Coordinates of C-alpha atoms in Angstrom, one line a residue:
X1 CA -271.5 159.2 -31.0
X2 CA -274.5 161.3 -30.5
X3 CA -273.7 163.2 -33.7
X4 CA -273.1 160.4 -35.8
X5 CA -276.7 158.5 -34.4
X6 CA -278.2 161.7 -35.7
X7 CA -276.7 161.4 -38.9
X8 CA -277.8 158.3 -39.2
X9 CA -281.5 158.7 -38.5
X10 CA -281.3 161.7 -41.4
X11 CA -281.0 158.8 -43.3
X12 CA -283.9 158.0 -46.3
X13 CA -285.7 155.0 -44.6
X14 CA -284.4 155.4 -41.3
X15 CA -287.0 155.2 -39.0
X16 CA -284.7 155.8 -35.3
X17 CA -281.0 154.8 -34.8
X18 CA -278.4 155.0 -32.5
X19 CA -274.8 154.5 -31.7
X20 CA -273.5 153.9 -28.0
X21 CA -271.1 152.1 -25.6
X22 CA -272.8 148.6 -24.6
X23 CA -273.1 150.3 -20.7
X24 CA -276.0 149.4 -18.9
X25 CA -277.7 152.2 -18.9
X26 CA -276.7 153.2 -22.7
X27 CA -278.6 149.0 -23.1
X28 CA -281.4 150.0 -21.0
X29 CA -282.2 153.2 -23.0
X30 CA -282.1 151.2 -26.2
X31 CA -284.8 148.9 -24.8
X32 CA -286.8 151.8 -24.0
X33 CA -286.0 152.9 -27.9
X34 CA -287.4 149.4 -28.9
X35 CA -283.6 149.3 -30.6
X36 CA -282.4 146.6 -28.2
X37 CA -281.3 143.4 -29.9
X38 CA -280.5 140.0 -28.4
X39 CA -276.8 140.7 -29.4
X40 CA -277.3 143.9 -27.4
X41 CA -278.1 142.3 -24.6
X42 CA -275.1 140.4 -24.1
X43 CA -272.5 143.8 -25.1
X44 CA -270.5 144.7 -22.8
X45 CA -269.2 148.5 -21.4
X46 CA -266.0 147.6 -23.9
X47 CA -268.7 147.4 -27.4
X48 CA -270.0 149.8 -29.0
X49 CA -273.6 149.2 -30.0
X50 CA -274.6 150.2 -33.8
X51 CA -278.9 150.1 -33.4
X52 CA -280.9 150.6 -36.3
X53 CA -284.7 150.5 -37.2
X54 CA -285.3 150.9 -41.3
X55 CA -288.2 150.5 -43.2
X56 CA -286.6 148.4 -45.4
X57 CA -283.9 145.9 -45.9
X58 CA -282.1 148.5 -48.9
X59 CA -281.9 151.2 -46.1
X60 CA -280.9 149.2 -43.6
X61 CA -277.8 148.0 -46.1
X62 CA -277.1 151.6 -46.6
X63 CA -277.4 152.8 -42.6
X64 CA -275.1 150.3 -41.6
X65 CA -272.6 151.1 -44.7
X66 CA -273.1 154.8 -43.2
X67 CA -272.3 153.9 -39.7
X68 CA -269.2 152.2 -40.9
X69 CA -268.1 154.9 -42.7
X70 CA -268.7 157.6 -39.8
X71 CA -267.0 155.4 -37.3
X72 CA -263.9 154.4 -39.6
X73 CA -263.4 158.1 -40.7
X74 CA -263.5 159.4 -37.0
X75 CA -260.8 157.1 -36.5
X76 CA -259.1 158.4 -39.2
X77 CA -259.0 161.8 -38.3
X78 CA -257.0 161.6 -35.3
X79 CA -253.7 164.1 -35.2
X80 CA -250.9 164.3 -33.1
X81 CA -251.6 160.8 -31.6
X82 CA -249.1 159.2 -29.0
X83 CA -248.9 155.6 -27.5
X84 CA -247.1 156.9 -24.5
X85 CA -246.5 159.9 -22.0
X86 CA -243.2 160.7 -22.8
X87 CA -243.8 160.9 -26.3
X88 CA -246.7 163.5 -26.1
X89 CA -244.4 165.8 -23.4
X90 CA -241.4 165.4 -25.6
X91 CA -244.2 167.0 -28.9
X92 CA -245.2 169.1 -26.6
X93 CA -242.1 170.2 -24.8
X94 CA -243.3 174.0 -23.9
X95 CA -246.8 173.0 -22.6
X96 CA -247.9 174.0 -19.0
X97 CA -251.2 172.3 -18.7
X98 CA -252.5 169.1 -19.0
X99 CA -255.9 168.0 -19.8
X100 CA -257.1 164.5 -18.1
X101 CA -260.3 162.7 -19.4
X102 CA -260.0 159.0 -18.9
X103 CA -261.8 156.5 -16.7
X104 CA -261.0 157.9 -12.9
X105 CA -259.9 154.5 -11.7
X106 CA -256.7 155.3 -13.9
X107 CA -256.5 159.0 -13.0
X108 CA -253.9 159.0 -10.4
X109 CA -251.2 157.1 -12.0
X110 CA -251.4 159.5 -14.9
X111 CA -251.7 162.5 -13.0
X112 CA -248.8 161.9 -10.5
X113 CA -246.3 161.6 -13.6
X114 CA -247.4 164.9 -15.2
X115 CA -247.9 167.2 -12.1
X116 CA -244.3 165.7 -11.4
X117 CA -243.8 167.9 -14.7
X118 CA -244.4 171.3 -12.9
X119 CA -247.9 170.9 -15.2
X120 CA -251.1 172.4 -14.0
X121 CA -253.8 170.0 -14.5
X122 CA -257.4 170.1 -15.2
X123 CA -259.4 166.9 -14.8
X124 CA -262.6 166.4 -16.4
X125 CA -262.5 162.4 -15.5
X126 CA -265.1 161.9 -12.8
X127 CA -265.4 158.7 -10.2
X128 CA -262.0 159.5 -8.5
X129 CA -261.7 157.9 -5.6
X130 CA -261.6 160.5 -2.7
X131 CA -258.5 158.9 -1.3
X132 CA -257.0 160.0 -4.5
X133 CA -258.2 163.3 -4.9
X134 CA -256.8 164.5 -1.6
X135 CA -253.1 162.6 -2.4
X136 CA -253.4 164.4 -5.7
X137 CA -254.3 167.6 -4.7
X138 CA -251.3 167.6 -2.1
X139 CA -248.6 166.9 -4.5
X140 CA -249.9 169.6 -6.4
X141 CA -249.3 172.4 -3.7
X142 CA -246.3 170.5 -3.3
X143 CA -245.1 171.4 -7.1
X144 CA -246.6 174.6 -6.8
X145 CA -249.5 173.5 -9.7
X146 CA -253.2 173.7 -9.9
X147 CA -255.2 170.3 -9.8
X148 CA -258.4 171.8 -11.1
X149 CA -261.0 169.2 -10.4
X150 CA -261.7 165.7 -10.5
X151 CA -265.1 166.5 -12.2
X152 CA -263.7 170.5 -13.1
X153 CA -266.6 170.8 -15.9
X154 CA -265.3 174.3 -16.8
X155 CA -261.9 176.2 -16.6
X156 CA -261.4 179.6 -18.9
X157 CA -257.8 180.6 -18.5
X158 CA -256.5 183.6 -20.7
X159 CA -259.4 182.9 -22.4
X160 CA -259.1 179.1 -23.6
X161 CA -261.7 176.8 -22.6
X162 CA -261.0 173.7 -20.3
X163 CA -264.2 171.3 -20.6
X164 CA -267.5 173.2 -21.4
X165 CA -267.6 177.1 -22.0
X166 CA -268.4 179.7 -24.2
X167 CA -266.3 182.6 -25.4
X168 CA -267.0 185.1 -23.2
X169 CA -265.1 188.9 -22.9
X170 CA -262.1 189.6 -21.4
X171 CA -262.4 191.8 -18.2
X172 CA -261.9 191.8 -14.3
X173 CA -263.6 189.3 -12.9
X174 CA -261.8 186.3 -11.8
X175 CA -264.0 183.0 -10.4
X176 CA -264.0 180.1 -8.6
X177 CA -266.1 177.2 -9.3
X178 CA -266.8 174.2 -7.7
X179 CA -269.3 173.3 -10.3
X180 CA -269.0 173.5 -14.2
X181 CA -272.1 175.1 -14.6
X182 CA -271.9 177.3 -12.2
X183 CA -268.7 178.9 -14.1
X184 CA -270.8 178.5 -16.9
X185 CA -273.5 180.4 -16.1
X186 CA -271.8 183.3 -14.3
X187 CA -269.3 183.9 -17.1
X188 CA -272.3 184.0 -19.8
X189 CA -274.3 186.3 -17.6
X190 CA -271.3 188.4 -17.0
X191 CA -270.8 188.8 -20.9
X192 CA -274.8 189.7 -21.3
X193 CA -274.1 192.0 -18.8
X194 CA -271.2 193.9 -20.5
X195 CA -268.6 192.6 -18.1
X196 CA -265.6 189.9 -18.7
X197 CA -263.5 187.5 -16.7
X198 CA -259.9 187.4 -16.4
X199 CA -259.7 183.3 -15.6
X200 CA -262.2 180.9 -14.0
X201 CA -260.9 177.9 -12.3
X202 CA -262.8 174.7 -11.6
X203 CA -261.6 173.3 -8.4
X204 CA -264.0 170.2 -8.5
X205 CA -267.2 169.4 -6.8
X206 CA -265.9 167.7 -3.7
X207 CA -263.1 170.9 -3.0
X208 CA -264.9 172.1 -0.3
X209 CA -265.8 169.6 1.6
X210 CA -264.1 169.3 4.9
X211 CA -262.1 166.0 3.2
X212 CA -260.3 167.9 1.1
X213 CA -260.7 171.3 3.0
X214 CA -260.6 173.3 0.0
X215 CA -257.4 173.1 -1.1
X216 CA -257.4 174.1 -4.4
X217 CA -259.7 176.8 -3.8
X218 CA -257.2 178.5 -1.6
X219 CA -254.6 178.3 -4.3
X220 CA -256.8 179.9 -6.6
X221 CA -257.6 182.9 -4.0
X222 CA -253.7 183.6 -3.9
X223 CA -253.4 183.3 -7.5
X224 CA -256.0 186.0 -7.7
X225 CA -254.8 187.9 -5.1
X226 CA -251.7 188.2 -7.5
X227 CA -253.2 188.9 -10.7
X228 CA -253.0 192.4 -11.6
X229 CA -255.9 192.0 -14.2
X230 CA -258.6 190.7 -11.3
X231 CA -260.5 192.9 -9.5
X232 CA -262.9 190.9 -7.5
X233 CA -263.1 187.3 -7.5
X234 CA -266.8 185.2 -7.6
X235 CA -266.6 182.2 -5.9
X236 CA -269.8 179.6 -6.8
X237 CA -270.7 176.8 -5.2
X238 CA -273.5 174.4 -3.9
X239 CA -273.4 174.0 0.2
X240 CA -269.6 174.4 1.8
X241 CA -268.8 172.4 4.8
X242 CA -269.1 175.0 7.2
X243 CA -265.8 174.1 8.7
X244 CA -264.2 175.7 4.7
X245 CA -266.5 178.4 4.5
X246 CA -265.2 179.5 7.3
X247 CA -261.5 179.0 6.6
X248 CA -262.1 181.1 3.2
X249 CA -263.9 184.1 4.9
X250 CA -261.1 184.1 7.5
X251 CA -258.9 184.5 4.5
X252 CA -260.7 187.2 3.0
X253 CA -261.1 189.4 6.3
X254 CA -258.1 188.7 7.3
X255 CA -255.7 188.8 4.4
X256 CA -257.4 189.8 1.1
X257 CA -256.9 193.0 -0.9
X258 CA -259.7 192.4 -3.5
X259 CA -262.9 192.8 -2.9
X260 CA -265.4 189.1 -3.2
X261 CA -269.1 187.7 -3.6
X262 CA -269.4 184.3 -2.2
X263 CA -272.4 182.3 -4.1
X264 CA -273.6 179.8 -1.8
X265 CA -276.8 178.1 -3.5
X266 CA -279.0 176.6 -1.3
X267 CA -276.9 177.7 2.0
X268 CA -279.7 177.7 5.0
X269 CA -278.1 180.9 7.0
X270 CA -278.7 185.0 6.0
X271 CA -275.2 186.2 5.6
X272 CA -275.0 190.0 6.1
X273 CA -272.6 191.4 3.1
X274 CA -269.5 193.4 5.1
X275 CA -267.3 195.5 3.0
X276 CA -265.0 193.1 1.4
X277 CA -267.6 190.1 1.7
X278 CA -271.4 190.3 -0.4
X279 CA -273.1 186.8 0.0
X280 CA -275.8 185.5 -2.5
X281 CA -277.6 182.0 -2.9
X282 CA -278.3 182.4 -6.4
X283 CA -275.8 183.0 -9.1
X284 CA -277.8 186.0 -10.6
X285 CA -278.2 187.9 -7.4
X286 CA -274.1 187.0 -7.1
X287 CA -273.6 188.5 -11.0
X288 CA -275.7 191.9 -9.9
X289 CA -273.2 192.1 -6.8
X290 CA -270.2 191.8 -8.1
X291 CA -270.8 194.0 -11.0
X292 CA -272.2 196.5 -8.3
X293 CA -268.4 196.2 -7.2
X294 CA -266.8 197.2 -10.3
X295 CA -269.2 199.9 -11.8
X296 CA -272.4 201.0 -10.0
X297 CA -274.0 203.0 -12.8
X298 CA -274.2 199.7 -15.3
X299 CA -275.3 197.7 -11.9
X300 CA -278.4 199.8 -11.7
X301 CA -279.0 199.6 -16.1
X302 CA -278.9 196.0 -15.1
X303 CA -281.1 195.7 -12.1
X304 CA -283.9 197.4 -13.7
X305 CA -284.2 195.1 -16.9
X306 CA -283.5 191.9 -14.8
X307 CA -286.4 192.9 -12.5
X308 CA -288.6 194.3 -15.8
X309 CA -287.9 190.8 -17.2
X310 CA -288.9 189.3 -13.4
X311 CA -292.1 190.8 -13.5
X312 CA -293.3 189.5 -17.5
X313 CA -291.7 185.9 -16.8
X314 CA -294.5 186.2 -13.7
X315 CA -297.4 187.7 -16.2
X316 CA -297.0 184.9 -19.1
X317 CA -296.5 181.8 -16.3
X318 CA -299.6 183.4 -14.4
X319 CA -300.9 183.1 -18.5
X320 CA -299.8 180.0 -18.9
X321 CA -301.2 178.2 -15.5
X322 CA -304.8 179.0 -17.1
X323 CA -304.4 176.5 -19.7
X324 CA -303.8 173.8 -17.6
X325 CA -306.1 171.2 -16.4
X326 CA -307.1 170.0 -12.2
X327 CA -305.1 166.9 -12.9
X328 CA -301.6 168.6 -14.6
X329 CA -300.1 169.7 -10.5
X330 CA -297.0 168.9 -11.2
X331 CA -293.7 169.9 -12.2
X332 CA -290.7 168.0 -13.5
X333 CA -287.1 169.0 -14.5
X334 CA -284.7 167.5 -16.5
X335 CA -280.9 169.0 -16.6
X336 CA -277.4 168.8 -17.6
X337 CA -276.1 171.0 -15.3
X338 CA -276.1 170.5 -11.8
X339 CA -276.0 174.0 -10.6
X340 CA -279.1 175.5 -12.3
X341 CA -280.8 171.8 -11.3
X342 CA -279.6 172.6 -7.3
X343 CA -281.0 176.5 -7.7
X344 CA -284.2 175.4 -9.2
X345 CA -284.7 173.0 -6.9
X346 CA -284.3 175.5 -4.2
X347 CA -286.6 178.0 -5.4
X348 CA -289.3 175.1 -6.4
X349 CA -289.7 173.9 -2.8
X350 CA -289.6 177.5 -1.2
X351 CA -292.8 178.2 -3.4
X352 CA -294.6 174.4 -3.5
X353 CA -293.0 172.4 -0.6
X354 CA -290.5 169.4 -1.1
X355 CA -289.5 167.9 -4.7
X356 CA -288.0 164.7 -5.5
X357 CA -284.5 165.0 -7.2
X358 CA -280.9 162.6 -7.1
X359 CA -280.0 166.1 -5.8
X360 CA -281.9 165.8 -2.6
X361 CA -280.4 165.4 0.8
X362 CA -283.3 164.0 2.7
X363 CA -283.8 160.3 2.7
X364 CA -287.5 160.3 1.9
X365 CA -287.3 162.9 -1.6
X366 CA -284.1 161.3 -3.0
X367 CA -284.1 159.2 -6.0
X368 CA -281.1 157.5 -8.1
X369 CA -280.6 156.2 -11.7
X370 CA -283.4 156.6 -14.1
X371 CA -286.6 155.6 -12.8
X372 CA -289.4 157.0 -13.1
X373 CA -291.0 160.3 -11.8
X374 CA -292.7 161.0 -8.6
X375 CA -295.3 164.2 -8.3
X376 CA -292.4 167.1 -8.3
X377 CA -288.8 165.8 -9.3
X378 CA -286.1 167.3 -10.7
X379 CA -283.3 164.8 -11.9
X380 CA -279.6 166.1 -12.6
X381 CA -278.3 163.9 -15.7
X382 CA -274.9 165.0 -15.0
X383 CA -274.5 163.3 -12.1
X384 CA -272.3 159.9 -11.4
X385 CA -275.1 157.8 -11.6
X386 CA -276.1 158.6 -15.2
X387 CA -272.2 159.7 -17.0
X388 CA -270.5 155.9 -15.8
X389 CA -268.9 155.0 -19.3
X390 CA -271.7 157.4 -20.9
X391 CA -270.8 160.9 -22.5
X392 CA -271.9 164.1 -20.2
X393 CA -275.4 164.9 -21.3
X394 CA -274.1 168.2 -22.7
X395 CA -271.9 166.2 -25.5
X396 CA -275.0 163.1 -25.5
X397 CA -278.4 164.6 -24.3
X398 CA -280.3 161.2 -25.8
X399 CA -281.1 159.6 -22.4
X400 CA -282.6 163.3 -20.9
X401 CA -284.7 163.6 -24.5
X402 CA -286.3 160.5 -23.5
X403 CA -287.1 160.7 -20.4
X404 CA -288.9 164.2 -21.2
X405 CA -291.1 162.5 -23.8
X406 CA -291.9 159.2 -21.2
X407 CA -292.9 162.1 -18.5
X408 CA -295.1 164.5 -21.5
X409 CA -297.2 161.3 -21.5
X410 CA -297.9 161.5 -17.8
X411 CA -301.3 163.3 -17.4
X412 CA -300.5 164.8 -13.9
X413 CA -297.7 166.7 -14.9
X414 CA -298.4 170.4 -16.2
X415 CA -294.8 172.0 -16.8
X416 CA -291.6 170.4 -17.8
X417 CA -288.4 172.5 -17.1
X418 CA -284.9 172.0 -18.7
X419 CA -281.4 173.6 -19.2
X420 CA -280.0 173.9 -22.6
X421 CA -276.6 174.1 -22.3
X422 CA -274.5 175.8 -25.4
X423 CA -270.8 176.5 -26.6
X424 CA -267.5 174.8 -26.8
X425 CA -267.7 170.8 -26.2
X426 CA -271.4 170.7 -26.3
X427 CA -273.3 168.8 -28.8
X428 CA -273.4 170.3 -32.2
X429 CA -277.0 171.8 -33.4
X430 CA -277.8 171.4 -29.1
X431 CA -280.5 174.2 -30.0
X432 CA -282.2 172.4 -33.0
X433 CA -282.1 169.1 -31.2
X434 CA -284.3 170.3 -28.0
X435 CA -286.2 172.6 -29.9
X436 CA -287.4 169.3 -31.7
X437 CA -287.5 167.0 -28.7
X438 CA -289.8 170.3 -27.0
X439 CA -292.1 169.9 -29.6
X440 CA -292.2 166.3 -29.3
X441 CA -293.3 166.7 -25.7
X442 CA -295.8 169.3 -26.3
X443 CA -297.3 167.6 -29.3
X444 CA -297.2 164.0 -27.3
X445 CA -299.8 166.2 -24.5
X446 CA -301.9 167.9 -27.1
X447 CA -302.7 164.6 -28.9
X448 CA -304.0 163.5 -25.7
X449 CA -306.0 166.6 -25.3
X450 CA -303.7 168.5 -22.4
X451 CA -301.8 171.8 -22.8
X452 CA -298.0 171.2 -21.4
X453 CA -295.5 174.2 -20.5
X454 CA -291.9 173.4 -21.1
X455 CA -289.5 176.1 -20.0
X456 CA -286.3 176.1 -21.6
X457 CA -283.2 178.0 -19.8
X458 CA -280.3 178.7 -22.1
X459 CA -277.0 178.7 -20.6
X460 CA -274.7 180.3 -23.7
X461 CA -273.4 183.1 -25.9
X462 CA -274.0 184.5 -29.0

């Protein structure tokens, strides 16, 4: 829908447009959009919302013929449709995966019935019910199957991308990922680094938590243990319940023949690495050591451009910082992925004290939904709170665009920070869209005579 609201407003005498599901939050974005009508109002999460401001009434009579047209022929090309289970199994009778994204109220019923199938299953739905995710997850060890998620934003298996990826090269490497964008970002620095993956397997953001005691993430440690094509496995992962952590580096000591690097962002203790153990808390650090691992002379090629590249991201922000005024002290961050919003969160308050983020664990920094900014916050788009009925911001980044433009008007804020992810599943022309909305936000500050720093992380491959 994103794509075909951008359509729209490419328009001749479209002035802004939009096409969404009538949620609350999709409503309360068209208010802020000035595209929210009194039918609007009364939508429901069931409607979907055409919005349209023309200059006139001709090119409103042609937008709304457009929006038709987009919409019916979307419809239209639909293949391999089925109106029922069996149908689709009996099509596709040799299939050993199943992909589930559908409202996570109705996940278990669906899931039961095709794990039941002997079929691995990789669940992008999010708002499972715990209860369900631990039944779920059970049955699969029962049928000897993965359950990769609820919320599994990636999996790459022989190369095919589950979710959000990017092609990235074949190789050694196999990972683990509680967190889409953490596979994402490893795999993609892996590639820029000359190295490949053999799989990587979301297990879901909640696997390692001592509810479901990281059961699938176990599974996929004897999988790799198996594979002859994996020779050290990354594991990536905001905190772990210490009572899991432990269980996996009993594992590893104890029975492991491959050699691992456990990425623990944000984890408050100093592991020291032991021969088949390195720890890291940031995935980059994690990348260096595992590729340390498979071929030392290429880890210290590597190690010397990263910390070249360190040292002149320091010289043009020490630049940067000269052009801003007393009043611009603060910083505020806007991203899709949840992983590079945790590790820049971390590094943030280690280098100017606590921020404010939907991320935090403390009482007194944590804010939900989308209200507005307080001194130095960082808000994670992908989270529950903002994806209920509403596309990922990587497929629909609309809502984060404006709410970078509402905070480039504030005058105390100096630098904006955001993640751009790219590849497979992601919004088409992702780069030309936030290269736009960037300029927006710098232009929106310079009007109002301020200079305003957005850094732009992309997550991707060429």
């Amino acid at each position: 829908m994103m794509q075909f609201s951008q359509q729209l407003k490419d328009e001749q005498g479209v002035i802004d447009a939009a096409i969404v599901m009538g949620t609350d939050l999709n409503k309360n974005t068209l208010k802020n959009m000035d595209l929210l009508t009194e039918d609007g109002i009364s939508a429901t999460e069931n409607d979907t919302l055409i919005s349209i401001n023309c200059q006139d009434e001709n090119s409103l009579d042609n937008a709304i013929q457009k929006a038709e047209q987009l919409l019916v022929s979307d419809s239209a090309k639909a293949k391999n449709e089925f109106n029922d289970l069996p149908s689709a199994l009996d099509y596709f009778s040799n299939a050993n995966i199943a992909s589930l994204s559908i409202p996570g109220q109705f996940v278990k019923e669906m899931a039961i019935k095709l794990i039941k199938k002997q079929l691995h299953l990789f669940v992008f739905s999010d708002h499972v019910p715990l209860e369900d995710e631990i039944y779920l997850k059970n049955l699969a060890l029962e049928n000897n199957v993965l359950l990769m998620g609820p919320e599994a934003g990636t999996s790459i298996l022989n190369g095919t991308v589950f979710g959000f990826g990017n092609r990235v090269r074949k190789g050694s490497v196999g990972i683990i990922g509680a967190s889409g964008t953490g596979i994402q970002e490893s795999s993609t620095m892996l590639d820029l680094f000359g190295e490949g993956i053999s799989h990587a397997i979301g297990v879901g953001g909640r696997d390692l938590r001592n509810d479901i005691g990281g059961m699938m993430t176990m599974k996929t440690m004897e999988i790799f243990e198996n594979d002859p094509n994996t020779k050290a496995v990354l594991l990536v992962s905001k905190p772990v319940d210490d009572d899991v952590r432990n269980k996996i580096i009993d594992k590893i000591n104890n029975f492991s023949k491959k050699n691992y690097v456990l990425c623990l962002v944000g984890d408050n203790e100093n592991r020291e690495d032991s021969d088949k153990i390195k720890f890291s808390k940031s995935i980059q650090i994690s990348v260096l050591k595992i590729l340390k691992y498979l071929n030392d002379d290429a880890y210290k090629k590597i190690t010397a451009i990263v910390e070249n590249q360190v040292n002149e991201s320091i010289k043009l922000a020490e630049s940067l910082s000269n052009d801003l005024n007393e009043e611009q002290k603060f910083v505020r961050g806007f991203f899709a992925g949840g992983t590079l919003c945790y590790e820049s969160k971390i590094i943030l308050e280690q280098m100017i004290g606590k921020v404010y983020s939907n991320l935090s664990s403390d009482d007194t920094y944590s804010i939900k939904g989308n209200v507005p900014s307080k001194e130095n916050t960082l808000i994670d788009f992908g989270e529950e709170e903002f994806t209920s009925a509403r596309p990922h911001p990587i497929i629909d980044p609309l809502l984060r665009k404006n709410r970078i433009l509402e905070d480039a008007n504030d005058p105390n804020v100096g630098v904006i920070i955001i993640d751009i992810i790219c590849g497979i599943n992601a919004a088409k022309n992702t780069m030309a869209f936030h290269a736009e909305t960037i300029k927006k936000a710098i232009q929106t500050a310079k009007e109002q005579g301020r200079k305003l720093s957005v850094l732009a992380y992309i997550c991707g491959t060429e």
